[in-house]
Structures are given as structure tokens and as C-alpha cells.
mmCIF file of C-alpha atoms in Angstrom:
data_model
loop_
_atom_site.group_PDB
_atom_site.id
_atom_site.type_symbol
_atom_site.label_atom_id
_atom_site.label_comp_id
_atom_site.label_asym_id
_atom_site.label_seq_id
_atom_site.Cartn_x
_atom_site.Cartn_y
_atom_site.Cartn_z
ATOM 1 C CA ILE A 556 8.922 -67.863 -45.512
ATOM 2 C CA MET A 557 5.930 -65.781 -46.513
ATOM 3 C CA ALA A 558 5.266 -62.988 -44.026
ATOM 4 C CA LYS A 559 1.788 -62.767 -42.529
ATOM 5 C CA THR A 560 -0.087 -59.872 -44.115
ATOM 6 C CA PHE A 561 -2.992 -57.671 -43.026
ATOM 7 C CA THR A 562 -5.648 -55.660 -44.796
ATOM 8 C CA TRP A 563 -6.001 -51.908 -44.277
ATOM 9 C CA ASP A 564 -9.051 -52.472 -42.057
ATOM 10 C CA GLU A 565 -7.256 -55.035 -39.893
ATOM 11 C CA ALA A 566 -4.164 -52.894 -39.470
ATOM 12 C CA HIS A 567 -6.153 -49.677 -38.977
ATOM 13 C CA SER A 568 -8.330 -51.213 -36.287
ATOM 14 C CA ALA A 569 -5.344 -52.620 -34.388
ATOM 15 C CA THR A 570 -3.299 -49.431 -34.730
ATOM 16 C CA THR A 571 -6.204 -47.201 -33.667
ATOM 17 C CA GLU A 572 -6.493 -49.328 -30.546
ATOM 18 C CA TYR A 573 -2.709 -49.009 -30.040
ATOM 19 C CA PHE A 574 -3.088 -45.211 -30.134
ATOM 20 C CA ASN A 575 -6.017 -45.293 -27.683
ATOM 21 C CA GLY A 576 -8.632 -44.464 -30.298
ATOM 22 C CA ASP A 577 -6.655 -41.848 -32.239
ATOM 23 C CA SER A 578 -7.542 -42.734 -35.838
ATOM 24 C CA PHE A 579 -5.519 -39.831 -37.244
ATOM 25 C CA ALA A 580 -2.330 -41.215 -35.664
ATOM 26 C CA ALA A 581 -3.254 -44.614 -37.098
ATOM 27 C CA ASP A 582 -3.651 -43.097 -40.573
ATOM 28 C CA VAL A 583 -0.223 -41.451 -40.398
ATOM 29 C CA PHE A 584 1.507 -44.613 -39.220
ATOM 30 C CA LEU A 585 -0.062 -46.848 -41.849
ATOM 31 C CA LYS A 586 0.391 -44.465 -44.772
ATOM 32 C CA LYS A 587 3.973 -43.447 -44.013
ATOM 33 C CA TYR A 588 5.802 -46.000 -41.866
ATOM 34 C CA ALA A 589 4.133 -49.432 -41.680
ATOM 35 C CA LEU A 590 5.924 -52.047 -43.772
ATOM 36 C CA ARG A 591 4.100 -53.263 -46.883
ATOM 37 C CA ASP A 592 5.014 -56.074 -49.234
ATOM 38 C CA SER A 593 5.314 -55.846 -53.015
ATOM 39 C CA SER A 594 1.557 -56.358 -53.425
ATOM 40 C CA ASP A 595 0.894 -53.405 -51.046
ATOM 41 C CA SER A 596 -0.432 -55.617 -48.240
ATOM 42 C CA PHE A 597 0.553 -54.651 -44.707
ATOM 43 C CA VAL A 598 3.281 -56.763 -43.123
ATOM 44 C CA GLU A 599 3.101 -54.755 -39.891
ATOM 45 C CA LYS A 600 -0.115 -54.448 -37.936
ATOM 46 C CA THR A 601 0.875 -51.887 -35.289
ATOM 47 C CA PRO A 602 3.895 -49.716 -34.377
ATOM 48 C CA ARG A 603 4.986 -52.510 -32.051
ATOM 49 C CA ASP A 604 5.842 -54.578 -35.154
ATOM 50 C CA MET A 605 7.796 -51.643 -36.588
ATOM 51 C CA HIS A 606 9.770 -51.213 -33.370
ATOM 52 C CA LYS A 607 10.653 -54.921 -33.377
ATOM 53 C CA ARG A 608 11.946 -54.515 -36.935
ATOM 54 C CA LEU A 609 14.061 -51.506 -35.986
ATOM 55 C CA ALA A 610 15.415 -53.139 -32.827
ATOM 56 C CA LYS A 611 16.487 -56.254 -34.715
ATOM 57 C CA GLU A 612 18.479 -54.289 -37.286
ATOM 58 C CA LEU A 613 20.021 -51.871 -34.796
ATOM 59 C CA ALA A 614 21.080 -54.798 -32.590
ATOM 60 C CA ARG A 615 22.745 -56.414 -35.608
ATOM 61 C CA ILE A 616 24.904 -53.304 -36.045
ATOM 62 C CA GLU A 617 25.547 -53.035 -32.301
ATOM 63 C CA LYS A 618 27.199 -56.474 -32.377
ATOM 64 C CA LYS A 619 30.005 -54.998 -34.493
ATOM 65 C CA TYR A 620 31.129 -52.853 -31.550
ATOM 66 C CA GLU A 621 32.181 -53.215 -27.921
ATOM 67 C CA ASN A 622 29.558 -53.582 -25.187
ATOM 68 C CA PRO A 623 26.654 -53.944 -27.619
ATOM 69 C CA MET A 624 23.117 -53.124 -26.593
ATOM 70 C CA SER A 625 20.810 -56.109 -26.917
ATOM 71 C CA GLU A 626 17.754 -56.288 -29.161
ATOM 72 C CA ASP A 627 15.513 -56.345 -26.078
ATOM 73 C CA GLU A 628 17.168 -53.232 -24.630
ATOM 74 C CA ILE A 629 16.811 -51.344 -27.897
ATOM 75 C CA PHE A 630 13.189 -52.420 -28.252
ATOM 76 C CA GLY A 631 12.531 -51.158 -24.722
ATOM 77 C CA LEU A 632 13.863 -47.742 -25.709
ATOM 78 C CA LEU A 633 11.633 -47.602 -28.810
ATOM 79 C CA ASP A 634 8.437 -49.328 -27.648
ATOM 80 C CA GLU A 635 5.331 -47.117 -27.403
ATOM 81 C CA PHE A 636 7.413 -44.156 -28.647
ATOM 82 C CA LYS A 637 8.355 -43.643 -25.010
ATOM 83 C CA TRP A 638 12.069 -42.858 -24.936
ATOM 84 C CA ILE A 639 13.645 -42.735 -28.400
ATOM 85 C CA ILE A 640 11.844 -42.050 -31.686
ATOM 86 C CA PRO A 641 13.645 -42.390 -35.044
ATOM 87 C CA GLN A 642 12.080 -39.964 -37.507
ATOM 88 C CA GLY A 643 10.648 -40.596 -40.957
ATOM 89 C CA SER A 644 13.056 -42.394 -43.249
ATOM 90 C CA PRO A 645 14.724 -44.497 -40.516
ATOM 91 C CA MET A 646 11.283 -45.738 -39.410
ATOM 92 C CA SER A 647 10.128 -46.604 -42.919
ATOM 93 C CA GLY A 648 13.473 -47.805 -44.285
ATOM 94 C CA ILE A 649 15.405 -49.756 -41.643
ATOM 95 C CA GLY A 650 14.900 -53.469 -42.243
ATOM 96 C CA ASN A 651 12.636 -52.785 -45.234
ATOM 97 C CA ASP A 652 13.397 -55.456 -47.843
ATOM 98 C CA TYR A 653 10.506 -54.413 -50.090
ATOM 99 C CA GLN A 654 11.668 -50.928 -51.091
ATOM 100 C CA ILE A 655 15.051 -49.571 -52.072
ATOM 101 C CA GLN A 656 15.367 -46.258 -50.296
ATOM 102 C CA SER A 657 17.739 -44.104 -48.333
ATOM 103 C CA LEU A 658 17.553 -43.994 -44.540
ATOM 104 C CA SER A 659 18.464 -40.306 -44.549
ATOM 105 C CA ASN A 660 15.726 -37.746 -44.105
ATOM 106 C CA CYS A 661 17.370 -34.973 -46.090
ATOM 107 C CA PHE A 662 20.514 -34.173 -48.083
ATOM 108 C CA VAL A 663 22.440 -31.124 -49.176
ATOM 109 C CA ILE A 664 23.913 -31.245 -52.686
ATOM 110 C CA ASP A 665 26.531 -29.093 -54.363
ATOM 111 C CA SER A 666 25.613 -25.638 -55.635
ATOM 112 C CA PRO A 667 24.874 -25.658 -59.381
ATOM 113 C CA HIS A 668 27.760 -24.789 -61.665
ATOM 114 C CA ASP A 669 26.938 -21.603 -63.566
ATOM 115 C CA SER A 670 26.031 -23.329 -66.814
ATOM 116 C CA TYR A 671 22.990 -25.090 -68.190
ATOM 117 C CA SER A 672 24.755 -28.419 -67.692
ATOM 118 C CA GLY A 673 25.445 -27.542 -64.059
ATOM 119 C CA ILE A 674 21.889 -26.344 -63.474
ATOM 120 C CA MET A 675 20.452 -29.513 -65.032
ATOM 121 C CA ARG A 676 22.777 -31.765 -63.048
ATOM 122 C CA ALA A 677 21.553 -30.228 -59.782
ATOM 123 C CA ASP A 678 17.988 -30.781 -61.001
ATOM 124 C CA GLU A 679 18.652 -34.454 -61.691
ATOM 125 C CA GLU A 680 20.458 -34.981 -58.393
ATOM 126 C CA GLU A 681 17.460 -33.453 -56.619
ATOM 127 C CA ALA A 682 15.084 -35.834 -58.415
ATOM 128 C CA GLN A 683 17.246 -38.916 -57.825
ATOM 129 C CA ILE A 684 17.463 -38.237 -54.083
ATOM 130 C CA MET A 685 13.759 -37.501 -53.800
ATOM 131 C CA LYS A 686 12.784 -40.753 -55.487
ATOM 132 C CA ARG A 687 14.703 -42.530 -52.664
ATOM 133 C CA ARG A 688 12.609 -40.625 -50.070
ATOM 134 C CA GLY A 689 15.101 -37.863 -49.259
ATOM 135 C CA GLY A 690 14.500 -34.149 -49.037
ATOM 136 C CA VAL A 691 17.082 -31.842 -50.616
ATOM 137 C CA GLY A 692 18.662 -28.475 -49.896
ATOM 138 C CA PHE A 693 21.167 -26.491 -51.957
ATOM 139 C CA ASP A 694 22.435 -22.973 -52.518
ATOM 140 C CA ILE A 695 21.803 -21.173 -55.822
ATOM 141 C CA SER A 696 24.072 -18.160 -55.263
ATOM 142 C CA THR A 697 26.387 -19.602 -57.913
ATOM 143 C CA ILE A 698 23.899 -18.935 -60.746
ATOM 144 C CA ARG A 699 24.569 -15.649 -62.577
ATOM 145 C CA PRO A 700 22.067 -12.782 -62.188
ATOM 146 C CA SER A 701 19.645 -11.603 -64.854
ATOM 147 C CA GLY A 702 20.927 -9.619 -67.814
ATOM 148 C CA LEU A 703 24.402 -11.135 -68.001
ATOM 149 C CA ALA A 704 25.568 -12.405 -71.370
ATOM 150 C CA THR A 705 25.509 -16.091 -72.216
ATOM 151 C CA SER A 706 27.127 -18.022 -75.047
ATOM 152 C CA ASN A 707 23.892 -19.651 -76.162
ATOM 153 C CA ALA A 708 20.955 -18.604 -78.325
ATOM 154 C CA ALA A 709 19.305 -16.693 -75.473
ATOM 155 C CA ARG A 710 22.203 -14.187 -75.422
ATOM 156 C CA THR A 711 21.401 -13.112 -71.838
ATOM 157 C CA THR A 712 20.272 -14.983 -68.755
ATOM 158 C CA ASP A 713 16.914 -14.569 -67.030
ATOM 159 C CA GLY A 714 18.593 -14.950 -63.630
ATOM 160 C CA ILE A 715 17.805 -17.209 -60.696
ATOM 161 C CA GLY A 716 13.996 -16.896 -60.743
ATOM 162 C CA VAL A 717 13.379 -19.221 -63.686
ATOM 163 C CA PHE A 718 15.631 -21.883 -62.193
ATOM 164 C CA MET A 719 13.922 -21.609 -58.805
ATOM 165 C CA GLU A 720 10.752 -22.569 -60.673
ATOM 166 C CA ARG A 721 12.506 -25.530 -62.310
ATOM 167 C CA TYR A 722 13.766 -26.925 -59.011
ATOM 168 C CA SER A 723 10.410 -26.311 -57.313
ATOM 169 C CA ASN A 724 8.526 -28.136 -60.068
ATOM 170 C CA THR A 725 10.855 -31.129 -59.846
ATOM 171 C CA CYS A 726 10.087 -31.387 -56.146
ATOM 172 C CA ARG A 727 6.367 -31.348 -56.857
ATOM 173 C CA GLU A 728 6.728 -34.031 -59.551
ATOM 174 C CA VAL A 729 8.561 -36.749 -57.655
ATOM 175 C CA ALA A 730 6.199 -39.054 -55.765
ATOM 176 C CA GLN A 731 7.493 -40.421 -52.482
ATOM 177 C CA GLY A 732 4.888 -42.961 -51.394
ATOM 178 C CA GLY A 733 2.697 -40.847 -49.133
ATOM 179 C CA ARG A 734 5.430 -38.359 -48.233
ATOM 180 C CA ARG A 735 5.484 -34.946 -49.864
ATOM 181 C CA GLY A 736 8.745 -33.845 -51.410
ATOM 182 C CA ALA A 737 10.831 -31.318 -49.475
ATOM 183 C CA LEU A 738 13.221 -28.742 -50.962
ATOM 184 C CA MET A 739 15.261 -25.855 -49.550
ATOM 185 C CA LEU A 740 16.738 -23.208 -51.837
ATOM 186 C CA THR A 741 19.176 -20.773 -50.218
ATOM 187 C CA CYS A 742 20.789 -17.654 -51.648
ATOM 188 C CA ASP A 743 23.457 -15.257 -50.409
ATOM 189 C CA ILE A 744 22.218 -11.789 -49.411
ATOM 190 C CA ARG A 745 24.915 -10.316 -51.702
ATOM 191 C CA HIS A 746 23.438 -11.788 -54.908
ATOM 192 C CA PRO A 747 22.223 -9.073 -57.359
ATOM 193 C CA ASP A 748 18.944 -11.000 -57.897
ATOM 194 C CA ILE A 749 18.253 -11.181 -54.157
ATOM 195 C CA GLU A 750 15.069 -9.104 -54.398
ATOM 196 C CA LYS A 751 13.689 -11.536 -56.981
ATOM 197 C CA PHE A 752 14.638 -14.397 -54.673
ATOM 198 C CA ILE A 753 12.733 -13.002 -51.697
ATOM 199 C CA THR A 754 9.624 -11.840 -53.595
ATOM 200 C CA ILE A 755 9.037 -14.635 -56.127
ATOM 201 C CA LYS A 756 6.836 -16.699 -53.799
ATOM 202 C CA ASN A 757 4.519 -13.716 -53.264
ATOM 203 C CA GLU A 758 3.733 -13.271 -56.956
ATOM 204 C CA LEU A 759 0.020 -13.859 -57.597
ATOM 205 C CA ASN A 760 -1.873 -15.399 -60.509
ATOM 206 C CA SER A 761 -5.120 -14.064 -62.009
ATOM 207 C CA HIS A 762 -7.079 -15.685 -59.148
ATOM 208 C CA GLY A 763 -5.056 -13.872 -56.510
ATOM 209 C CA GLU A 764 -3.224 -17.054 -55.481
ATOM 210 C CA ARG A 765 0.494 -17.458 -54.864
ATOM 211 C CA CYS A 766 1.612 -19.537 -57.793
ATOM 212 C CA LYS A 767 5.427 -19.653 -58.012
ATOM 213 C CA VAL A 768 8.037 -21.828 -56.304
ATOM 214 C CA THR A 769 5.285 -23.603 -54.375
ATOM 215 C CA GLY A 770 7.425 -26.730 -54.020
ATOM 216 C CA ALA A 771 10.327 -25.174 -52.105
ATOM 217 C CA ASN A 772 11.267 -23.351 -48.941
ATOM 218 C CA VAL A 773 13.518 -20.330 -49.502
ATOM 219 C CA SER A 774 16.019 -18.870 -47.047
ATOM 220 C CA LEU A 775 18.570 -16.065 -47.164
ATOM 221 C CA LYS A 776 22.195 -16.502 -46.121
ATOM 222 C CA ILE A 777 22.762 -13.221 -44.265
ATOM 223 C CA THR A 778 26.225 -11.883 -43.454
ATOM 224 C CA ASP A 779 27.403 -9.870 -40.464
ATOM 225 C CA LYS A 780 28.396 -7.079 -42.844
ATOM 226 C CA PHE A 781 24.816 -6.783 -44.099
ATOM 227 C CA MET A 782 23.392 -6.658 -40.568
ATOM 228 C CA HIS A 783 25.864 -3.946 -39.562
ATOM 229 C CA ALA A 784 24.787 -1.990 -42.651
ATOM 230 C CA VAL A 785 21.148 -2.383 -41.580
ATOM 231 C CA MET A 786 21.862 -1.163 -38.046
ATOM 232 C CA ASN A 787 23.857 1.822 -39.304
ATOM 233 C CA ASP A 788 21.469 2.561 -42.214
ATOM 234 C CA ASP A 789 24.402 2.244 -44.615
ATOM 235 C CA ASP A 790 24.664 1.301 -48.263
ATOM 236 C CA PHE A 791 25.343 -2.355 -49.050
ATOM 237 C CA MET A 792 27.030 -3.763 -52.150
ATOM 238 C CA LEU A 793 25.427 -6.617 -54.061
ATOM 239 C CA GLN A 794 27.823 -8.527 -56.277
ATOM 240 C CA TRP A 795 28.342 -11.615 -58.370
ATOM 241 C CA PRO A 796 30.141 -13.908 -57.965
ATOM 242 C CA VAL A 797 29.168 -13.383 -54.340
ATOM 243 C CA ASP A 798 32.542 -14.462 -52.883
ATOM 244 C CA SER A 799 34.745 -12.836 -55.536
ATOM 245 C CA GLU A 800 37.263 -10.098 -54.765
ATOM 246 C CA GLU A 801 36.839 -8.942 -58.383
ATOM 247 C CA PRO A 802 33.107 -9.388 -59.084
ATOM 248 C CA THR A 803 31.641 -9.177 -62.589
ATOM 249 C CA VAL A 804 28.501 -7.368 -61.380
ATOM 250 C CA THR A 805 28.064 -4.849 -58.563
ATOM 251 C CA LYS A 806 25.007 -2.946 -57.396
ATOM 252 C CA LYS A 807 24.678 -0.587 -54.426
ATOM 253 C CA ILE A 808 21.471 -0.686 -52.344
ATOM 254 C CA LYS A 809 20.179 0.646 -49.021
ATOM 255 C CA ALA A 810 20.541 -2.244 -46.564
ATOM 256 C CA LYS A 811 17.682 -1.168 -44.308
ATOM 257 C CA GLN A 812 15.223 -0.937 -47.194
ATOM 258 C CA LEU A 813 16.000 -4.521 -48.195
ATOM 259 C CA TRP A 814 15.811 -5.665 -44.562
ATOM 260 C CA ASP A 815 12.402 -4.020 -44.098
ATOM 261 C CA LYS A 816 11.145 -5.803 -47.206
ATOM 262 C CA ILE A 817 12.450 -9.143 -45.879
ATOM 263 C CA ILE A 818 10.651 -8.589 -42.573
ATOM 264 C CA THR A 819 7.388 -7.584 -44.283
ATOM 265 C CA LEU A 820 7.440 -10.641 -46.554
ATOM 266 C CA ALA A 821 8.245 -12.984 -43.669
ATOM 267 C CA TRP A 822 5.346 -11.487 -41.699
ATOM 268 C CA GLU A 823 2.953 -11.871 -44.636
ATOM 269 C CA SER A 824 3.862 -15.402 -45.715
ATOM 270 C CA ALA A 825 6.504 -16.824 -43.329
ATOM 271 C CA GLU A 826 9.126 -16.629 -46.076
ATOM 272 C CA PRO A 827 11.918 -15.978 -46.780
ATOM 273 C CA GLY A 828 13.640 -17.632 -43.869
ATOM 274 C CA VAL A 829 16.882 -16.137 -42.637
ATOM 275 C CA LEU A 830 20.148 -17.937 -41.930
ATOM 276 C CA PHE A 831 22.756 -15.818 -40.165
ATOM 277 C CA TRP A 832 25.484 -17.453 -42.184
ATOM 278 C CA ASP A 833 28.593 -15.967 -40.598
ATOM 279 C CA SER A 834 27.297 -17.166 -37.232
ATOM 280 C CA VAL A 835 26.665 -20.583 -38.770
ATOM 281 C CA THR A 836 30.173 -21.027 -40.079
ATOM 282 C CA ARG A 837 31.717 -19.709 -36.841
ATOM 283 C CA THR A 838 29.811 -22.074 -34.567
ATOM 284 C CA THR A 839 28.964 -25.241 -36.540
ATOM 285 C CA PRO A 840 31.418 -28.020 -35.587
ATOM 286 C CA ALA A 841 31.638 -29.363 -39.147
ATOM 287 C CA ASP A 842 33.076 -26.076 -40.402
ATOM 288 C CA ALA A 843 36.247 -26.778 -38.440
ATOM 289 C CA TYR A 844 36.805 -29.370 -41.187
ATOM 290 C CA SER A 845 35.954 -27.194 -44.192
ATOM 291 C CA ASP A 846 39.434 -27.706 -45.633
ATOM 292 C CA VAL A 847 38.697 -31.434 -46.029
ATOM 293 C CA GLY A 848 35.252 -31.030 -47.587
ATOM 294 C CA TYR A 849 32.901 -30.495 -44.641
ATOM 295 C CA GLY A 850 32.257 -26.760 -45.012
ATOM 296 C CA SER A 851 28.571 -25.832 -44.722
ATOM 297 C CA VAL A 852 26.849 -24.682 -47.921
ATOM 298 C CA SER A 853 23.116 -24.982 -47.219
ATOM 299 C CA THR A 854 20.563 -26.632 -44.935
ATOM 300 C CA ASN A 855 18.029 -29.418 -45.029
ATOM 301 C CA PRO A 856 14.512 -28.243 -46.062
ATOM 302 C CA CYS A 857 13.347 -27.708 -42.467
ATOM 303 C CA SER A 858 16.619 -25.960 -41.599
ATOM 304 C CA GLU A 859 17.457 -27.921 -38.436
ATOM 305 C CA ILE A 860 20.965 -28.630 -39.640
ATOM 306 C CA VAL A 861 23.538 -27.085 -41.959
ATOM 307 C CA LEU A 862 25.459 -29.509 -44.129
ATOM 308 C CA CYS A 863 28.254 -29.787 -46.648
ATOM 309 C CA PRO A 864 27.580 -31.143 -50.165
ATOM 310 C CA TYR A 865 26.390 -34.776 -50.212
ATOM 311 C CA ASP A 866 26.070 -35.100 -46.454
ATOM 312 C CA SER A 867 22.685 -35.902 -44.947
ATOM 313 C CA CYS A 868 20.677 -35.843 -41.738
ATOM 314 C CA ARG A 869 19.250 -38.980 -40.170
ATOM 315 C CA LEU A 870 16.799 -37.709 -37.603
ATOM 316 C CA LEU A 871 16.012 -39.173 -34.208
ATOM 317 C CA LEU A 872 14.584 -37.597 -31.089
ATOM 318 C CA VAL A 873 14.191 -38.313 -27.409
ATOM 319 C CA ASN A 874 10.731 -37.866 -25.899
ATOM 320 C CA LEU A 875 11.315 -35.256 -23.200
ATOM 321 C CA LEU A 876 7.919 -35.805 -21.586
ATOM 322 C CA SER A 877 8.984 -39.313 -20.567
ATOM 323 C CA PHE A 878 11.699 -37.836 -18.347
ATOM 324 C CA VAL A 879 9.246 -35.726 -16.335
ATOM 325 C CA ASP A 880 8.319 -37.363 -13.040
ATOM 326 C CA ASN A 881 4.809 -36.458 -11.838
ATOM 327 C CA ALA A 882 4.026 -34.738 -15.133
ATOM 328 C CA TYR A 883 1.417 -31.954 -15.099
ATOM 329 C CA LYS A 884 1.461 -31.785 -11.279
ATOM 330 C CA GLU A 885 2.832 -29.137 -8.961
ATOM 331 C CA ASP A 886 5.678 -31.409 -7.851
ATOM 332 C CA ALA A 887 6.697 -32.261 -11.445
ATOM 333 C CA GLU A 888 10.445 -32.714 -11.810
ATOM 334 C CA PHE A 889 12.788 -33.473 -14.707
ATOM 335 C CA ASN A 890 14.810 -36.664 -14.275
ATOM 336 C CA TRP A 891 18.252 -35.550 -15.428
ATOM 337 C CA SER A 892 19.923 -38.850 -14.563
ATOM 338 C CA SER A 893 17.583 -40.853 -16.787
ATOM 339 C CA PHE A 894 17.859 -38.236 -19.534
ATOM 340 C CA ALA A 895 21.672 -38.501 -19.521
ATOM 341 C CA LYS A 896 21.615 -42.295 -19.852
ATOM 342 C CA VAL A 897 19.010 -42.386 -22.621
ATOM 343 C CA SER A 898 20.668 -39.529 -24.559
ATOM 344 C CA GLN A 899 23.940 -41.456 -24.707
ATOM 345 C CA LYS A 900 22.130 -44.548 -25.970
ATOM 346 C CA ALA A 901 20.232 -42.446 -28.510
ATOM 347 C CA GLN A 902 23.483 -41.045 -29.891
ATOM 348 C CA ARG A 903 24.882 -44.558 -30.155
ATOM 349 C CA LEU A 904 21.811 -45.648 -32.131
ATOM 350 C CA MET A 905 22.240 -42.636 -34.424
ATOM 351 C CA ASP A 906 25.786 -43.817 -35.126
ATOM 352 C CA ASP A 907 24.391 -47.286 -35.879
ATOM 353 C CA ILE A 908 21.981 -45.713 -38.375
ATOM 354 C CA VAL A 909 24.967 -44.300 -40.282
ATOM 355 C CA ASP A 910 26.215 -47.885 -40.720
ATOM 356 C CA LEU A 911 22.754 -48.986 -41.829
ATOM 357 C CA GLU A 912 22.622 -46.073 -44.279
ATOM 358 C CA VAL A 913 25.871 -47.169 -45.922
ATOM 359 C CA GLU A 914 24.284 -50.605 -46.436
ATOM 360 C CA ALA A 915 21.183 -48.929 -47.908
ATOM 361 C CA ILE A 916 23.335 -46.893 -50.311
ATOM 362 C CA ASP A 917 25.054 -50.104 -51.443
ATOM 363 C CA ARG A 918 21.612 -51.527 -52.299
ATOM 364 C CA ILE A 919 20.764 -48.360 -54.243
ATOM 365 C CA ILE A 920 24.022 -48.614 -56.207
ATOM 366 C CA GLU A 921 23.385 -52.305 -56.933
ATOM 367 C CA LYS A 922 19.920 -51.362 -58.220
ATOM 368 C CA ILE A 923 21.430 -48.690 -60.494
ATOM 369 C CA ASP A 924 23.979 -51.202 -61.815
ATOM 370 C CA ALA A 925 21.189 -53.662 -62.587
ATOM 371 C CA ASP A 926 18.910 -51.115 -64.266
ATOM 372 C CA PRO A 927 18.603 -51.605 -68.058
ATOM 373 C CA GLU A 928 19.404 -47.996 -69.020
ATOM 374 C CA PRO A 929 22.684 -47.342 -70.820
ATOM 375 C CA ARG A 930 25.544 -46.350 -68.546
ATOM 376 C CA ASP A 931 25.665 -42.788 -69.839
ATOM 377 C CA VAL A 932 21.939 -42.313 -69.039
ATOM 378 C CA LYS A 933 22.367 -43.307 -65.389
ATOM 379 C CA ARG A 934 25.807 -41.748 -64.878
ATOM 380 C CA VAL A 935 24.615 -38.785 -62.768
ATOM 381 C CA GLU A 936 22.521 -41.049 -60.520
ATOM 382 C CA TYR A 937 25.400 -43.502 -60.085
ATOM 383 C CA MET A 938 27.977 -40.824 -59.284
ATOM 384 C CA LEU A 939 25.564 -39.074 -56.913
ATOM 385 C CA TRP A 940 25.214 -42.104 -54.644
ATOM 386 C CA LYS A 941 28.943 -42.798 -54.848
ATOM 387 C CA LYS A 942 29.580 -39.268 -53.532
ATOM 388 C CA ILE A 943 26.983 -39.702 -50.798
ATOM 389 C CA LYS A 944 28.503 -43.015 -49.725
ATOM 390 C CA GLU A 945 32.018 -41.563 -49.642
ATOM 391 C CA LYS A 946 30.833 -38.631 -47.497
ATOM 392 C CA ALA A 947 28.981 -40.944 -45.092
ATOM 393 C CA ILE A 948 31.972 -43.259 -44.646
ATOM 394 C CA SER A 949 34.574 -40.508 -44.260
ATOM 395 C CA GLY A 950 32.336 -38.633 -41.818
ATOM 396 C CA ARG A 951 31.701 -41.819 -39.849
#
């Protein structure tokens, strides 16, 4: 059965009315989330159509489990963005038969192996995820610092800066259908090239414009030992490999001088970000399972969540304003009872989205199998999604 379709003007008019005259909200919905067919005509006229699509698919998964929520109940939670709001990829991807994409918002991939092959593989994995609408984060502390010998024609390495540019440019290249690419690069505070890492985005071109690593966020993984050195105005040892007890490279610096530079740069340009990594690994639940592959290595590009390699975040929120009785009045009060009930249902729907994501990954793998490229050309892409599927299922 051919789905009824709508022109941009028809859908924009109806959606602007839905948002009480807010044409900007209508633009965002239509460009990013409204379902379109293969000829780019709109299949959904307003967010109400999108919420019906989501409710139908989530209810299908609910039926696999005890005491399932009905399609009507789920729709009531989603309708008018009142109670529960799936974010980004779940809204555009769930029940979308026209595009083959992931339902995850962002992924973390493995740190590059310290070789050109390893660096290039991370680059391709980044591109392959981004073309399926995912953002990517990974840690580059594994790449050797500048000046170390190599076994190739270059003789020595240029360090992490040149590869930060590579990964940033890949992010800028990959189109995502109205959604900008998103990339997080993290680096351990102990890395000998750490000053290059924190200053590279402030380098200016001849026009006085910041020109490098413009396609990535950058954040430092800061240790307790470094912060104690800052507080005590002590020396701090940089080293590579960063976790080695017998490092190849060591370099002593003044911790407070580096910290002051970090603070100045963050004040000037909001980067680098800081991740207090020892606190992360002490308090993140997943790190209790690091011995079975769930140890945190980096974050998603917006840094809401730390993840192990090939895990992902599927974002959903609850609209807190809807739980305020008598909002914006002196007798306003938060309805904790309603919040508790909806939060439990929201978490259940997030679990359902994991099941839907596994189905989406199966479609991606089927597409890769059917692609005409030789098997060796698509090997990295194929193995990437196999690893992502395995992590999703084992985590589930």
C-alpha cells in the first residue's frame, strides 16, 4: 500500500500549527525527524504521526515481555512531547523502512592501535558509524608522541596532532541527512603530546580564524595524581605508553603550569573539556564489569556518558516540566508520584529500544552483505557492526 505523502509546504503548515506558530520548531522536526520516502516526499505531516510510528514499534517489542504496555499507553506517553521524548536517532530511525540507519545516538570505538593500519582502521570505523547517523568518541592516548622512530619512510612520527586533523576532517566529510557529524577525541593527561592536544584548536590561520580540528570536541582524561600535583605545585611525569610501568618516553613538567594553561584555554574557547577519569572509573557502574569488556575508555561527543569500545548511547528524556503542578505559580509543586511511574516506564522503553537497535544492526549487516564491493573492501565495516551487535546483545 502506497503511503500518503505531503509536500514541504503542506507538512510545514501543519507542523507549525502543531507547535502553536513556532516555525523554527517545525523546521527542525521536518529536516531531522519526519519520515520521508525514497523520493524525499514527507510521509509524516506532524509529530503526531511520528509518535504513532514510535508507539507501534515499541508496542511490538513490549509484547515479547510480561505485562506489556499497549500501543495506546505508549502513544499517550509520547504525544505532544509531554512525558517521554526519545532523542535524535530513535525518533528518526524507529519504524523507518526508507533508510538503513542505527538507532543509537553515539558510539565509542576502540583506541587506535599504534600503527598506520590501526590509525586508518579507527578512521574508517568513525566514517562507517557516522554514515549510519551515529556520533563517535574514542581515545587517542595510544598513538605515540612526536619524535619517536617509526619503521616507515618518515623515520619519525609527527605525533597525535596530525591524526587529530585526520579524524576531524572525516567527521566534517560524512553527510548525515540534515544532522551534523559529532566526534569526541580524548587523551590522557600523561601523554607527552598533551600540550599539543590542548592547544591545537586555538591555532589560527592567516585570517585570524581557528582552523584546526574544527570537526571534533576534545577532552582530557585527568588523573587524581595530576590534580594532587597541581594542588601541591609538584612536578608531574608525562610518559608513553601512558599506562606502562616501563614507559618508552618520559618528560617532567610543572603540573600547575599545565593546569593554568588548560583553564585559560577553556575560558577562551570552551575547550579542552576535562574528564576526571579516576572518578569516572570508580563510580561508573559499567566499570564493575571491566574484566568482561565493559571498562570505560572514552565518552560520546557530548560527554553525557562514558562507554566501553563498541557500546552506544540511545538517548531518551522525561519532560520534567510536565510533572510540575501549578507551574510558574507560587504554589507550584513537583509531582513525585507521577514522576516515579513515568520514569519506570521510560526505562522500560529504553530497554525496548535496545531490542529495536539489534534489529536495525541486522538490517545494516544485511545491507553490507548485499553491497557489490569485494569482501575484503567491506571487511572493516562488516566486522564493526558485528562487534557493535555483540556488545548490544551481551549488555542487554
